[in-house]
Amino acid sequence: MITLQGKGVSSGIAKGRLSFIKRKSLPVEKRPIDDVELEIKRFNMARQVAADQLDTLTATMADKIGEENALLFEIHRMMLEDADYCDPIVEIIKTEKVCAEYAVNTAGSRLAKEFADMDDEYMKARSIDVYDVSKRIVEILSGGGQALGSDDDPVILAADDFTPSETAQLDRSKTLALVSRQGAVNSHTAIFARTMGIPAAIGFGAFLSNDFSGKEAMLDGETGVLYVDPEPAVITGLEAKAERTRREREALEKMRGKPTRTKSGKMMKLYANIGSVSDADAALAGDAEGVGLFRSEFLYLGRDTYPDENAQYESYRKALEKMGNRQVIIRTLDIGADKQADYFNLPKEENPAMGMRAIRICLTRPDIFKTQLRAIYRASVHGNAAIMFPMICSLDELLRAKELAKAVREDLAAKGVPFKLDVPIGIMIETPASAVVSDMLAREADFFSIGTNDLTQYTLAIDRQNNSISSFCDTHHEAILRLIAMTCDNAHRAGIWCGICGSLGADLALTKTFVEMGVDELSVEPSCILKLRSVIAAC
Ligand code: PEP
Ligand code: MG
């Protein structure tokens, strides 16, 4: 038996034959050309074909990998228009007088390497996207293609790395698991694998040798360990683990449809965090009692212009209709910091996390904010909506945001447009400032939802994007717990409810603490809901 340690990125146990993916090799030779203009034309035509393919992928993959994930192909499409990507290719064709395949391959590899060499883990993970787009164009130019998983039986697929396009288009019935030599934890390949429930581990390096092709193997996607020719004891151990997980899941199913209640009988709400309309299906499948955080900014990302009022209205309406009478809390625009959209033309900042983001943009550019509020109010007649403002730091900000909401209501009423008057307006508590003045804010808000991801970042002065300092990030730090307790007390004193929608809400080590603090609602990833309900029942 050979044991290889990788990084587990999608949990689950898989047992089967290892099969290294067969890509039809694309000979990218340095073919000299005479007609430069003709070659640039070939490149542009291939770009157009690639754009059409990516449009189809965006439209057809939403069901399989989720609407938000499918937007990646829209980003790939935008790369086809990006001068940083295209200009060096044209330059190589012109100066070296070589074929487009070679120019795309050379310039694409250079750009992919630039990304791979970056410190930031997110940017590093984008290297595979550049490679994916270049591979697509080269394949179009050379009339080639790839055959993934051409085996008849289901196998554990192995490769240097999988591109997002490959992963999204995998035949689930033939794919037991994915293992790769390279890859990044934050890559879309990893995200897609999790969404599709395919166990996966990455980063095995050269240890994942082609010599293992055809051998029996077992993968534990949680620990990231791959066993080649597994010993009987390992097989028994992992099969027992898979069985335990299956039984645990079965036991959790008993919590489905039950109310969320503590041992002492206190009722709590278990809501889901979503980023798109299609995520509402996952929320329902996970048995969410509502949506505690609809990250509406995803409607603004991956595009080159502002989504108009009607497009937004349609998204909110669909989400509300899907959730029926369950509450859907729509967080207003939280763009800026790590979520950038070029067309906002935000200033380049030294510290974007502390810069022009979220409610600050909305208060500075009320036209954008009012368009969103109008869309939410119009959609409100289709379900049980609530509005939530992000990144509030002061009472003044809350009052100004509420004033704009009032102006929108007045305008809709004057025009005779139907909307619900009593849509609750809550705020996120994401800054130490808002937690400290939560007594004042509670008098003007209908509810609080604590965003522990940002609250942790701002309280501990730990950039949430910077992996290199994650060892300093004590998410259970007493300062954070005190701020949560203080916020909760102040909410209750003012007679409003207080929830948590940051990642800490799903931290089972803190569930009892939150129950004791009197937290009323937890909004988490849909897959955490049944487990949390069973833990709360024992608190
Ligand atoms: C948070 O900050 O905890 C939160 C839920 O918002 P986001 O992660 O989208 O910033
Ligand atoms: Mg936040």
XYZ file of C-alpha atoms and ligand atoms in Angstrom:
550
model
C 0.000 0.000 0.000
C 1.209 3.535 -0.736
C -0.174 6.440 1.295
C -0.194 9.918 -0.237
C -1.092 13.061 1.692
C -2.854 15.836 -0.174
C -5.215 18.614 0.884
C -8.809 17.499 1.253
C -11.143 20.010 -0.412
C -14.379 18.039 -0.654
C -15.247 15.433 1.966
C -16.470 11.893 1.394
C -14.930 8.452 0.935
C -14.389 6.974 -2.523
C -13.031 3.588 -3.564
C -12.175 2.622 -7.120
C -9.633 2.449 -9.888
C -7.338 5.411 -10.471
C -7.600 6.801 -13.975
C -5.392 9.624 -15.215
C -7.351 11.864 -17.499
C -6.734 11.465 -21.159
C -6.408 14.761 -22.877
C -5.920 14.643 -26.587
C -2.544 16.281 -26.683
C -2.530 19.501 -28.587
C 0.717 19.948 -30.431
C 1.357 23.645 -29.964
C 4.230 24.000 -32.341
C 5.898 27.272 -33.211
C 4.638 27.427 -36.774
C 5.929 30.441 -38.757
C 3.313 32.410 -40.710
C 3.482 34.960 -43.532
C 0.155 36.734 -43.201
C 0.018 38.440 -39.795
C -3.410 40.001 -40.396
C -4.908 36.636 -41.334
C -3.486 35.079 -38.159
C -4.934 37.846 -35.980
C -8.268 37.240 -37.726
C -8.013 33.504 -36.858
C -7.358 34.435 -33.223
C -10.370 36.783 -33.160
C -12.628 34.176 -34.718
C -11.521 31.605 -32.132
C -12.252 34.177 -29.421
C -15.782 34.556 -30.772
C -16.353 30.782 -30.813
C -14.979 30.585 -27.235
C -17.332 33.395 -26.169
C -20.319 31.483 -27.604
C -19.233 28.296 -25.843
C -18.878 30.136 -22.537
C -22.310 31.780 -22.905
C -23.811 28.318 -23.345
C -21.885 26.997 -20.348
C -23.057 29.885 -18.127
C -26.648 29.214 -19.125
C -26.574 25.426 -18.899
C -24.359 24.766 -15.883
C -26.435 26.678 -13.307
C -28.512 23.607 -12.431
C -25.466 21.418 -11.928
C -23.091 23.714 -10.074
C -25.352 26.578 -8.958
C -26.066 29.915 -10.584
C -23.388 31.757 -8.657
C -20.700 29.188 -9.552
C -21.747 29.196 -13.210
C -20.965 32.922 -13.280
C -17.312 31.904 -13.425
C -17.813 31.196 -17.128
C -19.005 34.750 -17.557
C -15.713 35.848 -15.983
C -13.849 33.596 -18.443
C -15.808 35.270 -21.214
C -14.784 38.701 -19.948
C -11.162 37.591 -20.081
C -11.618 37.165 -23.840
C -12.288 40.906 -24.062
C -9.578 41.922 -21.645
C -6.635 43.822 -23.155
C -4.264 42.417 -20.502
C -5.049 38.974 -21.850
C -5.415 39.660 -25.584
C -2.787 42.323 -26.356
C 0.287 40.167 -25.554
C -1.112 37.416 -27.832
C -1.518 39.785 -30.771
C 1.922 41.226 -30.010
C 3.560 37.783 -30.251
C 1.805 37.054 -33.560
C 3.006 40.408 -34.932
C 6.581 40.473 -33.692
C 7.481 36.776 -33.920
C 5.329 36.049 -37.005
C 4.068 32.800 -35.496
C 0.753 30.956 -35.476
C -2.065 31.990 -33.125
C -1.988 28.638 -31.247
C 1.607 29.245 -30.229
C 0.956 32.891 -29.317
C -2.062 32.010 -27.141
C -0.200 29.189 -25.462
C 2.901 31.300 -24.785
C 1.177 34.498 -23.601
C -1.439 32.492 -21.651
C 1.221 30.430 -19.863
C 3.127 33.601 -18.938
C 0.032 35.249 -17.480
C -0.981 32.050 -15.664
C 2.495 31.895 -14.123
C 2.247 35.530 -13.004
C -0.950 34.642 -11.127
C 0.534 31.422 -9.728
C 3.482 33.403 -8.313
C 1.302 35.887 -6.424
C 1.172 35.761 -2.620
C -2.549 36.203 -2.350
C -4.211 32.749 -2.294
C -7.257 33.993 -4.193
C -5.142 35.438 -7.029
C -3.011 32.275 -7.091
C -6.148 30.241 -7.668
C -6.980 32.383 -10.736
C -3.973 30.936 -12.589
C -6.003 27.882 -13.593
C -8.711 30.148 -15.029
C -6.208 31.782 -17.391
C -4.969 28.331 -18.372
C -8.568 27.155 -18.891
C -9.392 30.025 -21.263
C -6.138 29.627 -23.225
C -6.684 25.888 -23.565
C -10.180 26.502 -24.890
C -8.891 28.902 -27.595
C -6.015 26.626 -28.589
C -8.448 23.713 -28.914
C -10.744 25.783 -31.118
C -7.843 26.920 -33.289
C -6.455 23.420 -33.729
C -9.795 21.639 -33.966
C -8.804 19.401 -31.070
C -10.593 18.660 -27.844
C -10.295 16.737 -24.693
C -11.799 13.459 -23.602
C -12.295 13.423 -19.870
C -13.198 10.282 -18.024
C -13.660 8.159 -21.112
C -13.622 5.020 -18.927
C -16.707 2.846 -18.932
C -16.722 2.226 -15.185
C -16.756 4.897 -12.504
C -13.183 5.841 -11.521
C -11.158 8.122 -9.270
C -10.008 10.718 -11.781
C -6.433 11.981 -11.472
C -4.682 14.845 -13.236
C -2.070 17.546 -12.858
C -4.981 19.865 -12.228
C -8.563 20.108 -13.379
C -9.797 23.243 -15.041
C -13.134 24.645 -13.843
C -14.639 23.856 -17.284
C -13.581 20.222 -16.975
C -14.916 19.861 -13.443
C -18.252 21.463 -14.235
C -18.769 19.144 -17.194
C -17.798 15.899 -15.441
C -20.155 12.971 -15.727
C -21.073 12.540 -12.067
C -22.074 8.897 -12.560
C -18.585 8.031 -13.827
C -16.614 10.094 -11.317
C -16.023 8.648 -7.862
C -13.526 11.310 -6.781
C -10.946 13.808 -8.034
C -7.266 13.904 -7.111
C -4.679 16.284 -8.524
C -0.992 17.084 -8.269
C -1.595 20.811 -8.142
C -4.627 22.933 -7.329
C -5.749 25.492 -4.776
C -8.145 25.162 -1.870
C -10.018 28.270 -3.047
C -10.137 27.214 -6.692
C -13.424 26.908 -8.496
C -12.573 23.284 -9.158
C -12.686 22.687 -5.386
C -15.898 24.691 -5.020
C -17.571 22.840 -7.906
C -16.519 19.454 -6.464
C -18.134 20.353 -3.132
C -21.293 21.593 -4.843
C -21.570 18.365 -6.832
C -20.732 16.208 -3.778
C -17.634 14.669 -5.371
C -14.894 13.793 -2.819
C -11.698 15.591 -3.836
C -8.138 16.204 -2.700
C -5.466 18.342 -4.321
C -1.772 19.153 -4.036
C -0.240 15.632 -4.128
C 2.641 16.919 -6.233
C 4.799 14.475 -8.172
C 3.961 11.756 -5.619
C 0.788 11.161 -7.598
C 2.624 9.170 -10.246
C 1.250 8.017 -13.593
C 2.513 4.563 -12.572
C -0.548 4.298 -10.317
C -2.853 4.418 -13.334
C -5.304 1.516 -13.224
C -4.524 0.637 -9.588
C -7.157 0.314 -6.911
C -7.243 3.293 -4.555
C -9.249 4.845 -1.772
C -9.625 8.545 -1.013
C -10.677 10.194 2.208
C -11.737 13.641 0.968
C -11.894 14.984 4.521
C -8.298 14.210 5.522
C -6.958 14.435 1.959
C -5.267 11.011 2.180
C -5.115 8.793 -0.904
C -4.325 5.101 -0.398
C -3.038 3.285 -3.481
C -3.526 -0.503 -3.253
C -5.140 -0.045 0.163
C -4.565 -2.747 2.799
C -7.614 -4.640 4.025
C -7.441 -2.829 7.412
C -7.551 0.587 5.685
C -10.447 -0.488 3.482
C -12.369 -1.719 6.529
C -11.564 1.461 8.494
C -12.638 3.817 5.718
C -15.743 1.814 4.882
C -16.687 2.015 8.569
C -16.106 5.775 8.466
C -18.313 6.112 5.380
C -20.987 4.029 7.104
C -20.767 6.209 10.245
C -21.194 9.339 8.142
C -24.144 7.753 6.333
C -25.791 6.824 9.665
C -25.125 10.288 11.092
C -26.801 11.785 8.016
C -29.725 9.428 8.442
C -30.070 10.386 12.111
C -29.953 14.057 11.166
C -32.741 13.533 8.677
C -34.972 12.981 11.716
C -34.498 16.680 12.523
C -35.984 17.681 9.160
C -39.160 19.713 9.442
C -38.845 19.932 13.237
C -38.874 23.270 15.043
C -35.552 24.508 16.425
C -35.857 24.380 20.185
C -33.353 24.275 23.038
C -33.559 21.716 25.866
C -35.248 24.334 28.044
C -37.850 24.938 25.337
C -36.623 28.257 23.947
C -37.415 28.574 20.227
C -34.687 29.661 17.833
C -34.639 30.292 14.097
C -32.265 28.472 11.760
C -31.913 30.387 8.515
C -29.651 29.948 5.481
C -27.106 32.203 3.788
C -27.563 32.416 0.023
C -25.841 34.283 -2.811
C -28.237 33.691 -5.678
C -31.772 32.713 -6.521
C -30.780 29.114 -7.223
C -29.211 28.887 -3.749
C -32.745 29.220 -2.395
C -33.271 25.629 -3.581
C -30.282 24.540 -1.486
C -31.738 26.482 1.465
C -35.013 24.568 1.135
C -33.206 21.245 0.638
C -31.221 21.984 3.808
C -34.487 22.663 5.694
C -33.843 26.349 6.349
C -36.642 28.184 8.139
C -35.828 31.295 6.140
C -32.963 33.149 4.503
C -30.974 35.138 7.043
C -28.554 36.633 4.540
C -29.131 37.041 0.822
C -25.794 38.421 -0.338
C -27.329 40.614 -3.026
C -23.950 41.899 -4.200
C -23.550 38.728 -6.261
C -26.127 40.231 -8.609
C -23.606 43.013 -9.245
C -20.476 40.874 -9.649
C -19.163 39.225 -12.832
C -20.787 41.774 -15.139
C -19.739 44.990 -16.818
C -22.678 47.264 -16.004
C -25.088 47.816 -13.113
C -27.979 45.358 -12.974
C -31.110 47.422 -13.682
C -34.120 47.672 -11.379
C -36.158 45.088 -13.265
C -33.389 42.496 -13.359
C -32.984 42.895 -9.590
C -36.724 42.836 -9.008
C -36.926 39.515 -10.900
C -34.175 37.962 -8.760
C -35.725 39.083 -5.459
C -39.200 38.065 -6.594
C -38.016 34.576 -7.563
C -36.137 34.097 -4.281
C -39.165 35.269 -2.283
C -41.545 33.050 -4.228
C -39.299 30.030 -3.789
C -39.171 30.566 -0.019
C -42.972 30.969 0.273
C -43.919 32.443 3.622
C -40.443 31.934 5.069
C -38.619 35.198 5.730
C -35.954 36.312 3.220
C -33.542 38.931 4.551
C -32.018 40.774 1.625
C -28.767 42.431 2.519
C -28.352 45.580 0.471
C -25.284 46.070 -1.666
C -22.028 45.075 0.073
C -19.594 45.812 -2.746
C -16.011 47.017 -2.225
C -13.119 45.494 -0.251
C -12.717 41.899 -1.534
C -15.788 42.192 -3.794
C -14.859 44.540 -6.624
C -16.772 45.377 -9.792
C -14.785 47.577 -12.199
C -17.796 49.493 -13.466
C -18.312 51.023 -10.003
C -15.045 52.878 -10.665
C -14.166 52.758 -6.997
C -11.007 54.613 -6.035
C -7.814 52.582 -5.701
C -7.284 52.411 -1.962
C -4.464 51.419 0.370
C -6.897 49.623 2.672
C -10.047 48.751 0.736
C -11.507 46.767 3.663
C -11.546 50.047 5.577
C -12.440 52.112 2.560
C -15.328 52.847 0.287
C -17.502 49.774 0.717
C -21.047 48.644 1.424
C -23.312 51.261 3.052
C -20.669 53.941 2.468
C -21.087 53.512 -1.300
C -24.876 53.442 -0.934
C -24.968 56.670 1.057
C -22.504 58.364 -1.280
C -24.276 57.204 -4.436
C -27.959 57.126 -3.494
C -29.025 56.548 -7.111
C -27.540 53.039 -7.016
C -28.968 52.392 -3.551
C -32.469 53.630 -4.387
C -32.608 51.454 -7.513
C -31.929 48.429 -5.341
C -34.398 49.483 -2.645
C -37.105 50.074 -5.259
C -36.524 46.564 -6.654
C -36.747 45.044 -3.146
C -39.906 46.950 -2.201
C -41.583 46.036 -5.501
C -40.684 42.369 -4.940
C -41.894 42.496 -1.332
C -45.491 41.745 -2.337
C -44.378 38.277 -3.474
C -43.278 36.950 -0.108
C -41.890 37.682 3.340
C -39.027 40.107 2.724
C -36.791 42.011 5.117
C -34.086 44.552 4.331
C -30.701 44.570 6.034
C -28.006 47.261 5.779
C -24.355 46.106 5.944
C -21.365 47.768 7.653
C -23.347 50.273 9.708
C -21.025 52.111 12.108
C -23.223 54.831 13.542
C -26.790 55.883 14.252
C -26.439 58.656 11.693
C -25.659 56.146 8.930
C -28.676 54.039 9.865
C -30.977 57.083 9.916
C -29.704 58.273 6.534
C -30.191 54.811 5.003
C -33.693 54.602 6.465
C -34.475 58.068 5.107
C -33.594 56.865 1.586
C -35.808 53.792 2.074
C -38.639 56.117 3.135
C -38.138 58.271 0.033
C -38.371 55.146 -2.127
C -41.594 54.071 -0.385
C -43.095 57.535 -0.892
C -42.139 57.534 -4.555
C -43.651 54.075 -5.152
C -46.817 55.071 -3.303
C -47.135 58.278 -5.346
C -46.840 56.239 -8.553
C -49.333 53.645 -7.336
C -46.775 50.809 -7.491
C -47.721 47.995 -5.083
C -45.303 47.200 -2.220
C -45.468 46.176 1.431
C -45.241 49.101 3.831
C -44.051 47.072 6.797
C -40.922 45.376 5.407
C -38.685 45.073 8.510
C -35.408 46.996 8.284
C -32.494 45.486 10.203
C -28.778 46.011 10.248
C -25.646 43.934 10.324
C -23.407 44.354 13.313
C -20.005 43.941 11.681
C -17.882 46.626 13.299
C -16.843 47.047 16.931
C -18.386 50.550 16.713
C -21.846 49.214 15.911
C -21.647 46.600 18.680
C -20.619 49.242 21.215
C -23.465 51.601 20.257
C -25.951 48.771 19.688
C -28.166 50.208 22.449
C -28.680 53.329 20.295
C -29.011 51.401 17.042
C -31.547 48.975 18.545
C -34.039 51.825 18.938
C -34.014 52.393 15.169
C -33.571 48.854 13.799
C -36.123 46.048 13.576
C -33.465 43.357 14.088
C -29.728 42.775 14.324
C -27.682 40.176 12.500
C -24.077 39.886 13.610
C -21.573 39.499 10.754
C -18.825 37.742 12.653
C -16.544 37.488 9.615
C -16.080 41.247 9.450
C -16.588 41.766 13.180
C -13.591 39.468 13.753
C -11.536 41.218 11.078
C -12.147 44.683 12.527
C -11.962 43.710 16.195
C -8.748 41.709 15.999
C -7.193 43.824 13.201
C -6.808 40.650 11.133
C -7.268 41.026 7.375
C -9.690 38.196 6.552
C -8.093 37.811 3.102
C -4.571 37.335 4.429
C -3.880 33.633 5.007
C -0.377 34.291 6.293
C -1.671 35.778 9.547
C -4.488 33.299 10.084
C -2.576 31.772 13.025
C -3.229 35.033 14.904
C -6.926 34.835 14.227
C -8.533 33.511 17.388
C -12.165 33.355 16.314
C -13.199 32.565 19.897
C -11.415 35.666 21.233
C -13.076 36.987 24.373
C -13.397 40.441 22.767
C -15.611 39.065 20.008
C -17.731 37.016 22.385
C -18.242 40.056 24.638
C -19.283 42.202 21.665
C -21.792 39.531 20.601
C -23.192 39.252 24.136
C -23.440 43.050 24.435
C -25.231 43.333 21.084
C -27.647 40.593 22.024
C -28.459 42.186 25.408
C -29.021 45.594 23.830
C -31.289 44.089 21.172
C -33.418 42.357 23.791
C -33.630 45.457 25.977
C -35.103 47.300 22.978
C -37.420 44.382 22.177
C -35.850 43.317 18.876
C -34.297 39.994 17.892
C -30.601 39.336 17.365
C -29.058 36.731 15.070
C -25.648 35.751 13.730
C -25.010 35.354 9.989
C -21.198 35.177 9.923
C -19.318 31.863 9.849
C -19.151 31.705 13.640
C -22.868 30.936 13.648
C -22.069 27.418 12.391
C -19.238 26.841 14.875
C -20.613 23.974 16.950
C -18.085 24.643 19.724
C -19.921 27.936 20.365
C -23.531 26.864 19.919
C -24.093 26.417 23.661
C -22.511 29.830 24.340
C -24.807 31.484 21.794
C -27.857 29.738 23.255
C -26.868 30.977 26.722
C -26.374 34.504 25.387
C -29.916 34.387 24.058
C -29.074 34.591 20.342
C -32.420 34.237 18.551
C -31.356 33.212 15.065
C -28.417 31.574 13.322
C -27.993 31.947 9.563
C -25.565 29.403 8.123
C -24.703 27.379 5.021
C -27.730 25.207 4.198
C -25.775 21.970 4.746
C -25.154 22.881 8.439
C -28.788 23.335 9.431
C -29.862 19.834 10.483
C -26.690 19.279 12.514
C -27.089 22.643 14.250
C -30.714 21.852 15.068
C -29.683 18.611 16.750
C -26.923 20.378 18.727
C -29.311 23.168 19.805
C -31.819 20.548 20.958
C -29.175 19.272 23.380
C -28.274 22.749 24.761
C -19.847 38.860 7.846
O -19.082 39.812 7.708
O -19.822 38.074 8.823
C -20.856 38.578 6.809
C -21.786 37.659 6.980
O -20.760 39.281 5.640
P -19.702 38.907 4.475
O -19.012 37.623 4.862
O -20.483 38.795 3.222
O -18.796 40.082 4.513
Mg -19.434 41.271 6.147
